[in-house]
Amino acid sequence: GQSLEQPSEVTAVEGAIVQINCTYQTSGFYGLSWYQQHDGGAPTFLSYNALDGLEETGRFSSFLSRSDSYGYLLLQELQMKDSASYFCAVRDPSSASKIIFGSGTRLSIRP
Amino acid sequence: NAGVTQTPKFQVLKTGQSMTLQCAQDMNHEYMSWYRQDPGMGLRLIHYSVGAGITDQGEVPNGYNVSRSTTEDFPLRLLSAAPSQTSVYFCASSTEGSGANVLTFGAGSRLTVL
């Protein structure tokens, strides 16, 4: 099966940079995705990495190392609105519709 | 575009009752799935579908049934509700394009089983 590990909580200061790590185990790899979820809301897609390296989208970047089965989400110039839970996810090799999520990292931002 | 619509938003059941959570999408996505979310446990896949007439079990399928008679609709049935099924349920849809398979989620349905 597929499994993903992420830290349960991370705390950072407004304006700073924070990195949320994700390690995964999968029998076949089709890329690593990241989702954001605010309290009481639905998850929303942030980024996707299929190849090694860094993908940048504004203040958010995502990194992948396939040889290490590891990725991270980097949030820069943190704002209070970035307080949320962040999930990494992988596709199961058996089906494109079978997406497995990590347990999530709750990011708390202090003024 | 409504996206993914889930009903009801809130529901309280008694143990042993049955109910159906509705999910509809208007994006012509071929893939649909149901997740449950419990505190500290992230999103766990219940059932998923790759198209009309095709469904399969996810990580936690016991106690739930699904069917996919149309591309648009993917209802989730609880046959005999148990307190362990108290959770927030999310329906999601996606289409395979550019490899990312981006999930679009509904707003969620909060279910309490007494």
PDB file of C-alpha atoms in Angstrom:
ATOM      1  CA  GLY A   1       0.000   0.000   0.000  1.00  0.00           C
ATOM      2  CA  GLN A   2       0.885   3.637   0.068  1.00  0.00           C
ATOM      3  CA  SER A   3       1.871   5.590   3.163  1.00  0.00           C
ATOM      4  CA  LEU A   4       2.903   9.174   3.801  1.00  0.00           C
ATOM      5  CA  GLU A   5       4.404  10.766   6.892  1.00  0.00           C
ATOM      6  CA  GLN A   6       4.282  14.412   7.847  1.00  0.00           C
ATOM      7  CA  PRO A   7       4.808  16.280  11.117  1.00  0.00           C
ATOM      8  CA  SER A   8       1.541  16.806  12.941  1.00  0.00           C
ATOM      9  CA  GLU A   9       2.188  20.438  13.869  1.00  0.00           C
ATOM     10  CA  VAL A  10       4.481  23.278  12.891  1.00  0.00           C
ATOM     11  CA  THR A  11       4.605  26.768  14.392  1.00  0.00           C
ATOM     12  CA  ALA A  12       6.141  29.799  12.696  1.00  0.00           C
ATOM     13  CA  VAL A  13       6.237  33.581  12.944  1.00  0.00           C
ATOM     14  CA  GLU A  14       4.475  35.943  10.576  1.00  0.00           C
ATOM     15  CA  GLY A  15       6.807  37.054   7.796  1.00  0.00           C
ATOM     16  CA  ALA A  16       9.118  34.075   8.230  1.00  0.00           C
ATOM     17  CA  ILE A  17       9.717  30.972   6.082  1.00  0.00           C
ATOM     18  CA  VAL A  18       8.497  27.503   7.015  1.00  0.00           C
ATOM     19  CA  GLN A  19       9.098  24.079   5.495  1.00  0.00           C
ATOM     20  CA  ILE A  20       6.636  21.189   5.816  1.00  0.00           C
ATOM     21  CA  ASN A  21       8.160  17.806   5.078  1.00  0.00           C
ATOM     22  CA  CYS A  22       6.599  14.671   3.652  1.00  0.00           C
ATOM     23  CA  THR A  23       8.123  11.238   3.218  1.00  0.00           C
ATOM     24  CA  TYR A  24       6.272   8.596   1.281  1.00  0.00           C
ATOM     25  CA  GLN A  25       6.298   4.902   0.532  1.00  0.00           C
ATOM     26  CA  THR A  26       4.604   3.732  -2.619  1.00  0.00           C
ATOM     27  CA  SER A  27       4.936   0.766  -4.930  1.00  0.00           C
ATOM     28  CA  GLY A  28       4.690   3.022  -7.960  1.00  0.00           C
ATOM     29  CA  PHE A  29       5.207   6.776  -8.048  1.00  0.00           C
ATOM     30  CA  TYR A  30       3.103   9.210 -10.042  1.00  0.00           C
ATOM     31  CA  GLY A  31       3.987  12.464  -8.337  1.00  0.00           C
ATOM     32  CA  LEU A  32       3.445  14.223  -5.033  1.00  0.00           C
ATOM     33  CA  SER A  33       0.640  16.724  -4.504  1.00  0.00           C
ATOM     34  CA  TRP A  34      -0.014  19.270  -1.767  1.00  0.00           C
ATOM     35  CA  TYR A  35      -3.365  20.543  -0.477  1.00  0.00           C
ATOM     36  CA  GLN A  36      -4.314  23.286   1.937  1.00  0.00           C
ATOM     37  CA  GLN A  37      -7.300  23.167   4.263  1.00  0.00           C
ATOM     38  CA  HIS A  38      -8.501  25.979   6.494  1.00  0.00           C
ATOM     39  CA  ASP A  39     -10.510  25.134   9.599  1.00  0.00           C
ATOM     40  CA  GLY A  40     -14.081  24.303   8.639  1.00  0.00           C
ATOM     41  CA  GLY A  41     -13.276  24.342   4.940  1.00  0.00           C
ATOM     42  CA  ALA A  42     -12.567  21.874   2.173  1.00  0.00           C
ATOM     43  CA  PRO A  43      -9.075  20.947   0.972  1.00  0.00           C
ATOM     44  CA  THR A  44      -7.818  22.903  -2.022  1.00  0.00           C
ATOM     45  CA  PHE A  45      -5.015  21.974  -4.392  1.00  0.00           C
ATOM     46  CA  LEU A  46      -1.720  23.844  -4.026  1.00  0.00           C
ATOM     47  CA  SER A  47       0.958  22.149  -6.101  1.00  0.00           C
ATOM     48  CA  TYR A  48       2.200  19.008  -7.804  1.00  0.00           C
ATOM     49  CA  ASN A  49       5.681  17.598  -8.423  1.00  0.00           C
ATOM     50  CA  ALA A  50       6.287  14.720 -10.794  1.00  0.00           C
ATOM     51  CA  LEU A  51       9.999  15.306 -11.316  1.00  0.00           C
ATOM     52  CA  ASP A  52      12.859  16.129  -8.960  1.00  0.00           C
ATOM     53  CA  GLY A  53      13.367  19.743  -8.115  1.00  0.00           C
ATOM     54  CA  LEU A  54      11.560  22.847  -7.031  1.00  0.00           C
ATOM     55  CA  GLU A  55       8.236  24.144  -8.344  1.00  0.00           C
ATOM     56  CA  GLU A  56       7.421  27.731  -7.444  1.00  0.00           C
ATOM     57  CA  THR A  57       3.990  29.328  -7.321  1.00  0.00           C
ATOM     58  CA  GLY A  58       4.116  32.761  -5.745  1.00  0.00           C
ATOM     59  CA  ARG A  59       4.977  32.523  -2.047  1.00  0.00           C
ATOM     60  CA  PHE A  60       4.614  28.746  -2.100  1.00  0.00           C
ATOM     61  CA  SER A  61       7.168  26.294  -3.474  1.00  0.00           C
ATOM     62  CA  SER A  62       7.222  22.522  -3.489  1.00  0.00           C
ATOM     63  CA  PHE A  63      10.254  20.282  -3.751  1.00  0.00           C
ATOM     64  CA  LEU A  64      10.630  16.627  -4.656  1.00  0.00           C
ATOM     65  CA  SER A  65      13.457  14.119  -4.389  1.00  0.00           C
ATOM     66  CA  ARG A  66      12.337  10.806  -5.858  1.00  0.00           C
ATOM     67  CA  SER A  67      15.534   9.020  -4.836  1.00  0.00           C
ATOM     68  CA  ASP A  68      14.850   9.922  -1.186  1.00  0.00           C
ATOM     69  CA  SER A  69      11.037   9.459  -1.423  1.00  0.00           C
ATOM     70  CA  TYR A  70      10.803  12.906   0.094  1.00  0.00           C
ATOM     71  CA  GLY A  71       9.217  16.206  -0.610  1.00  0.00           C
ATOM     72  CA  TYR A  72       8.484  19.462   1.122  1.00  0.00           C
ATOM     73  CA  LEU A  73       6.267  22.487   0.882  1.00  0.00           C
ATOM     74  CA  LEU A  74       7.979  25.816   1.450  1.00  0.00           C
ATOM     75  CA  LEU A  75       5.919  28.825   2.473  1.00  0.00           C
ATOM     76  CA  GLN A  76       7.631  32.215   2.356  1.00  0.00           C
ATOM     77  CA  GLU A  77       6.641  35.611   3.763  1.00  0.00           C
ATOM     78  CA  LEU A  78       4.150  33.916   6.022  1.00  0.00           C
ATOM     79  CA  GLN A  79       0.823  35.624   6.530  1.00  0.00           C
ATOM     80  CA  MET A  80      -1.762  34.935   9.221  1.00  0.00           C
ATOM     81  CA  LYS A  81      -4.089  33.603   6.520  1.00  0.00           C
ATOM     82  CA  ASP A  82      -1.592  30.779   5.884  1.00  0.00           C
ATOM     83  CA  SER A  83      -2.640  29.229   9.205  1.00  0.00           C
ATOM     84  CA  ALA A  84      -4.181  25.980   8.002  1.00  0.00           C
ATOM     85  CA  SER A  85      -3.557  22.269   7.649  1.00  0.00           C
ATOM     86  CA  TYR A  86      -1.393  21.066   4.799  1.00  0.00           C
ATOM     87  CA  PHE A  87      -1.595  17.582   3.294  1.00  0.00           C
ATOM     88  CA  CYS A  88       0.695  15.728   0.949  1.00  0.00           C
ATOM     89  CA  ALA A  89      -0.858  13.098  -1.303  1.00  0.00           C
ATOM     90  CA  VAL A  90       0.128  10.430  -3.800  1.00  0.00           C
ATOM     91  CA  ARG A  91      -1.751   8.440  -6.377  1.00  0.00           C
ATOM     92  CA  ASP A  92      -2.085   4.706  -5.866  1.00  0.00           C
ATOM     93  CA  PRO A  93      -0.526   2.788  -8.787  1.00  0.00           C
ATOM     94  CA  SER A  94      -3.701   0.708  -9.200  1.00  0.00           C
ATOM     95  CA  SER A  95      -5.935   3.621 -10.207  1.00  0.00           C
ATOM     96  CA  ALA A  96      -5.720   7.291 -11.170  1.00  0.00           C
ATOM     97  CA  SER A  97      -8.800   7.903  -9.051  1.00  0.00           C
ATOM     98  CA  LYS A  98      -7.243   6.453  -5.874  1.00  0.00           C
ATOM     99  CA  ILE A  99      -5.467   9.315  -4.124  1.00  0.00           C
ATOM    100  CA  ILE A 100      -3.992   8.666  -0.666  1.00  0.00           C
ATOM    101  CA  PHE A 101      -3.333  11.508   1.771  1.00  0.00           C
ATOM    102  CA  GLY A 102      -0.940  11.980   4.630  1.00  0.00           C
ATOM    103  CA  SER A 103      -2.381  12.772   8.048  1.00  0.00           C
ATOM    104  CA  GLY A 104      -1.684  16.460   7.629  1.00  0.00           C
ATOM    105  CA  THR A 105       0.450  19.169   9.227  1.00  0.00           C
ATOM    106  CA  ARG A 106      -1.265  21.913  11.161  1.00  0.00           C
ATOM    107  CA  LEU A 107       0.577  25.205  10.642  1.00  0.00           C
ATOM    108  CA  SER A 108       0.101  27.825  13.344  1.00  0.00           C
ATOM    109  CA  ILE A 109       1.430  31.326  12.722  1.00  0.00           C
ATOM    110  CA  ARG A 110       2.278  33.751  15.514  1.00  0.00           C
ATOM    111  CA  PRO A 111       2.279  37.524  15.035  1.00  0.00           C
TER     112      PRO A 111
ATOM    113  CA  ASN B   1     -19.993  26.501 -12.363  1.00  0.00           C
ATOM    114  CA  ALA B   2     -21.124  24.883  -9.119  1.00  0.00           C
ATOM    115  CA  GLY B   3     -18.187  22.423  -8.977  1.00  0.00           C
ATOM    116  CA  VAL B   4     -18.840  19.631  -6.470  1.00  0.00           C
ATOM    117  CA  THR B   5     -22.064  19.866  -4.475  1.00  0.00           C
ATOM    118  CA  GLN B   6     -22.657  17.814  -1.342  1.00  0.00           C
ATOM    119  CA  THR B   7     -25.899  17.466   0.590  1.00  0.00           C
ATOM    120  CA  PRO B   8     -26.739  17.587   3.401  1.00  0.00           C
ATOM    121  CA  LYS B   9     -24.177  19.824   5.125  1.00  0.00           C
ATOM    122  CA  PHE B  10     -25.140  18.543   8.565  1.00  0.00           C
ATOM    123  CA  GLN B  11     -26.922  15.393   9.682  1.00  0.00           C
ATOM    124  CA  VAL B  12     -27.594  13.707  13.008  1.00  0.00           C
ATOM    125  CA  LEU B  13     -28.491  10.022  13.013  1.00  0.00           C
ATOM    126  CA  LYS B  14     -29.286   7.450  15.623  1.00  0.00           C
ATOM    127  CA  THR B  15     -27.337   4.204  15.727  1.00  0.00           C
ATOM    128  CA  GLY B  16     -28.762   1.747  13.227  1.00  0.00           C
ATOM    129  CA  GLN B  17     -30.374   4.307  10.943  1.00  0.00           C
ATOM    130  CA  SER B  18     -29.469   4.468   7.286  1.00  0.00           C
ATOM    131  CA  MET B  19     -28.915   7.485   5.108  1.00  0.00           C
ATOM    132  CA  THR B  20     -27.406   8.647   1.839  1.00  0.00           C
ATOM    133  CA  LEU B  21     -24.933  11.486   1.390  1.00  0.00           C
ATOM    134  CA  GLN B  22     -25.388  13.028  -2.018  1.00  0.00           C
ATOM    135  CA  CYS B  23     -22.581  14.243  -4.267  1.00  0.00           C
ATOM    136  CA  ALA B  24     -22.908  15.825  -7.692  1.00  0.00           C
ATOM    137  CA  GLN B  25     -20.356  17.463  -9.978  1.00  0.00           C
ATOM    138  CA  ASP B  26     -20.919  19.496 -13.114  1.00  0.00           C
ATOM    139  CA  MET B  27     -17.372  19.459 -14.511  1.00  0.00           C
ATOM    140  CA  ASN B  28     -17.734  16.246 -16.513  1.00  0.00           C
ATOM    141  CA  HIS B  29     -14.988  14.665 -14.412  1.00  0.00           C
ATOM    142  CA  GLU B  30     -14.602  10.933 -14.862  1.00  0.00           C
ATOM    143  CA  TYR B  31     -13.121  10.296 -11.414  1.00  0.00           C
ATOM    144  CA  MET B  32     -15.024  10.694  -8.153  1.00  0.00           C
ATOM    145  CA  SER B  33     -14.215   9.675  -4.595  1.00  0.00           C
ATOM    146  CA  TRP B  34     -15.383   9.855  -1.002  1.00  0.00           C
ATOM    147  CA  TYR B  35     -13.178  10.637   1.997  1.00  0.00           C
ATOM    148  CA  ARG B  36     -13.814  10.857   5.684  1.00  0.00           C
ATOM    149  CA  GLN B  37     -11.869  13.172   7.938  1.00  0.00           C
ATOM    150  CA  ASP B  38     -11.395  12.619  11.640  1.00  0.00           C
ATOM    151  CA  PRO B  39      -9.254  14.775  13.952  1.00  0.00           C
ATOM    152  CA  GLY B  40      -5.572  13.948  13.586  1.00  0.00           C
ATOM    153  CA  MET B  41      -6.173  11.307  10.934  1.00  0.00           C
ATOM    154  CA  GLY B  42      -6.212  13.305   7.752  1.00  0.00           C
ATOM    155  CA  LEU B  43      -8.344  12.262   4.817  1.00  0.00           C
ATOM    156  CA  ARG B  44      -9.057   8.577   4.462  1.00  0.00           C
ATOM    157  CA  LEU B  45     -10.416   7.190   1.214  1.00  0.00           C
ATOM    158  CA  ILE B  46     -13.705   5.294   1.520  1.00  0.00           C
ATOM    159  CA  HIS B  47     -14.681   4.473  -2.074  1.00  0.00           C
ATOM    160  CA  TYR B  48     -13.736   5.758  -5.470  1.00  0.00           C
ATOM    161  CA  SER B  49     -14.936   5.545  -9.062  1.00  0.00           C
ATOM    162  CA  VAL B  50     -13.219   5.867 -12.432  1.00  0.00           C
ATOM    163  CA  GLY B  51     -16.439   6.258 -14.376  1.00  0.00           C
ATOM    164  CA  ALA B  52     -20.140   5.482 -14.557  1.00  0.00           C
ATOM    165  CA  GLY B  53     -20.811   1.912 -13.489  1.00  0.00           C
ATOM    166  CA  ILE B  54     -17.329   1.392 -12.008  1.00  0.00           C
ATOM    167  CA  THR B  55     -16.575   1.680  -8.301  1.00  0.00           C
ATOM    168  CA  ASP B  56     -13.934   0.273  -5.986  1.00  0.00           C
ATOM    169  CA  GLN B  57     -13.009   0.205  -2.311  1.00  0.00           C
ATOM    170  CA  GLY B  58     -10.575   2.576  -0.703  1.00  0.00           C
ATOM    171  CA  GLU B  59      -8.813   2.412   2.658  1.00  0.00           C
ATOM    172  CA  VAL B  60     -11.890   2.325   4.931  1.00  0.00           C
ATOM    173  CA  PRO B  61     -14.892   0.944   2.985  1.00  0.00           C
ATOM    174  CA  ASN B  62     -16.640  -1.077   5.706  1.00  0.00           C
ATOM    175  CA  GLY B  63     -20.156   0.148   6.515  1.00  0.00           C
ATOM    176  CA  TYR B  64     -20.467   2.182   3.315  1.00  0.00           C
ATOM    177  CA  ASN B  65     -21.875   1.512  -0.144  1.00  0.00           C
ATOM    178  CA  VAL B  66     -21.589   3.528  -3.326  1.00  0.00           C
ATOM    179  CA  SER B  67     -22.940   3.444  -6.847  1.00  0.00           C
ATOM    180  CA  ARG B  68     -22.185   5.485  -9.938  1.00  0.00           C
ATOM    181  CA  SER B  69     -25.087   5.354 -12.358  1.00  0.00           C
ATOM    182  CA  THR B  70     -24.181   8.653 -14.063  1.00  0.00           C
ATOM    183  CA  THR B  71     -20.989  10.648 -14.569  1.00  0.00           C
ATOM    184  CA  GLU B  72     -22.383  13.460 -12.429  1.00  0.00           C
ATOM    185  CA  ASP B  73     -23.570  11.665  -9.286  1.00  0.00           C
ATOM    186  CA  PHE B  74     -21.777   9.553  -6.686  1.00  0.00           C
ATOM    187  CA  PRO B  75     -23.927   8.935  -3.581  1.00  0.00           C
ATOM    188  CA  LEU B  76     -22.520   7.395  -0.410  1.00  0.00           C
ATOM    189  CA  ARG B  77     -24.841   5.144   1.595  1.00  0.00           C
ATOM    190  CA  LEU B  78     -24.525   4.289   5.255  1.00  0.00           C
ATOM    191  CA  LEU B  79     -26.449   1.060   5.704  1.00  0.00           C
ATOM    192  CA  SER B  80     -26.622   0.947   9.510  1.00  0.00           C
ATOM    193  CA  ALA B  81     -24.987   3.964  11.119  1.00  0.00           C
ATOM    194  CA  ALA B  82     -22.595   3.483  14.024  1.00  0.00           C
ATOM    195  CA  PRO B  83     -21.024   6.083  16.361  1.00  0.00           C
ATOM    196  CA  SER B  84     -17.648   5.272  14.768  1.00  0.00           C
ATOM    197  CA  GLN B  85     -18.996   6.801  11.544  1.00  0.00           C
ATOM    198  CA  THR B  86     -19.274  10.218  13.157  1.00  0.00           C
ATOM    199  CA  SER B  87     -17.022  12.266  10.910  1.00  0.00           C
ATOM    200  CA  VAL B  88     -16.803  14.910   8.232  1.00  0.00           C
ATOM    201  CA  TYR B  89     -17.285  13.466   4.766  1.00  0.00           C
ATOM    202  CA  PHE B  90     -15.837  14.976   1.627  1.00  0.00           C
ATOM    203  CA  CYS B  91     -16.677  14.116  -1.939  1.00  0.00           C
ATOM    204  CA  ALA B  92     -14.109  14.934  -4.620  1.00  0.00           C
ATOM    205  CA  SER B  93     -13.842  14.754  -8.378  1.00  0.00           C
ATOM    206  CA  SER B  94     -10.975  14.939 -10.827  1.00  0.00           C
ATOM    207  CA  THR B  95      -9.943  14.306 -14.369  1.00  0.00           C
ATOM    208  CA  GLU B  96      -6.684  12.925 -15.609  1.00  0.00           C
ATOM    209  CA  GLY B  97      -4.862  15.660 -17.393  1.00  0.00           C
ATOM    210  CA  SER B  98      -1.194  16.662 -17.318  1.00  0.00           C
ATOM    211  CA  GLY B  99      -0.631  13.947 -14.721  1.00  0.00           C
ATOM    212  CA  ALA B 100      -1.521  16.043 -11.700  1.00  0.00           C
ATOM    213  CA  ASN B 101      -5.019  14.601 -11.199  1.00  0.00           C
ATOM    214  CA  VAL B 102      -6.127  17.635  -9.211  1.00  0.00           C
ATOM    215  CA  LEU B 103      -8.966  16.882  -6.798  1.00  0.00           C
ATOM    216  CA  THR B 104     -11.841  19.349  -6.481  1.00  0.00           C
ATOM    217  CA  PHE B 105     -13.624  18.862  -3.167  1.00  0.00           C
ATOM    218  CA  GLY B 106     -17.160  19.538  -2.087  1.00  0.00           C
ATOM    219  CA  ALA B 107     -17.806  21.655   1.017  1.00  0.00           C
ATOM    220  CA  GLY B 108     -18.220  18.591   3.215  1.00  0.00           C
ATOM    221  CA  SER B 109     -20.996  16.878   5.158  1.00  0.00           C
ATOM    222  CA  ARG B 110     -20.743  16.714   8.934  1.00  0.00           C
ATOM    223  CA  LEU B 111     -22.364  13.559  10.265  1.00  0.00           C
ATOM    224  CA  THR B 112     -23.022  12.771  13.916  1.00  0.00           C
ATOM    225  CA  VAL B 113     -24.214   9.322  14.945  1.00  0.00           C
ATOM    226  CA  LEU B 114     -25.665   9.090  18.440  1.00  0.00           C
TER     227      LEU B 114
END
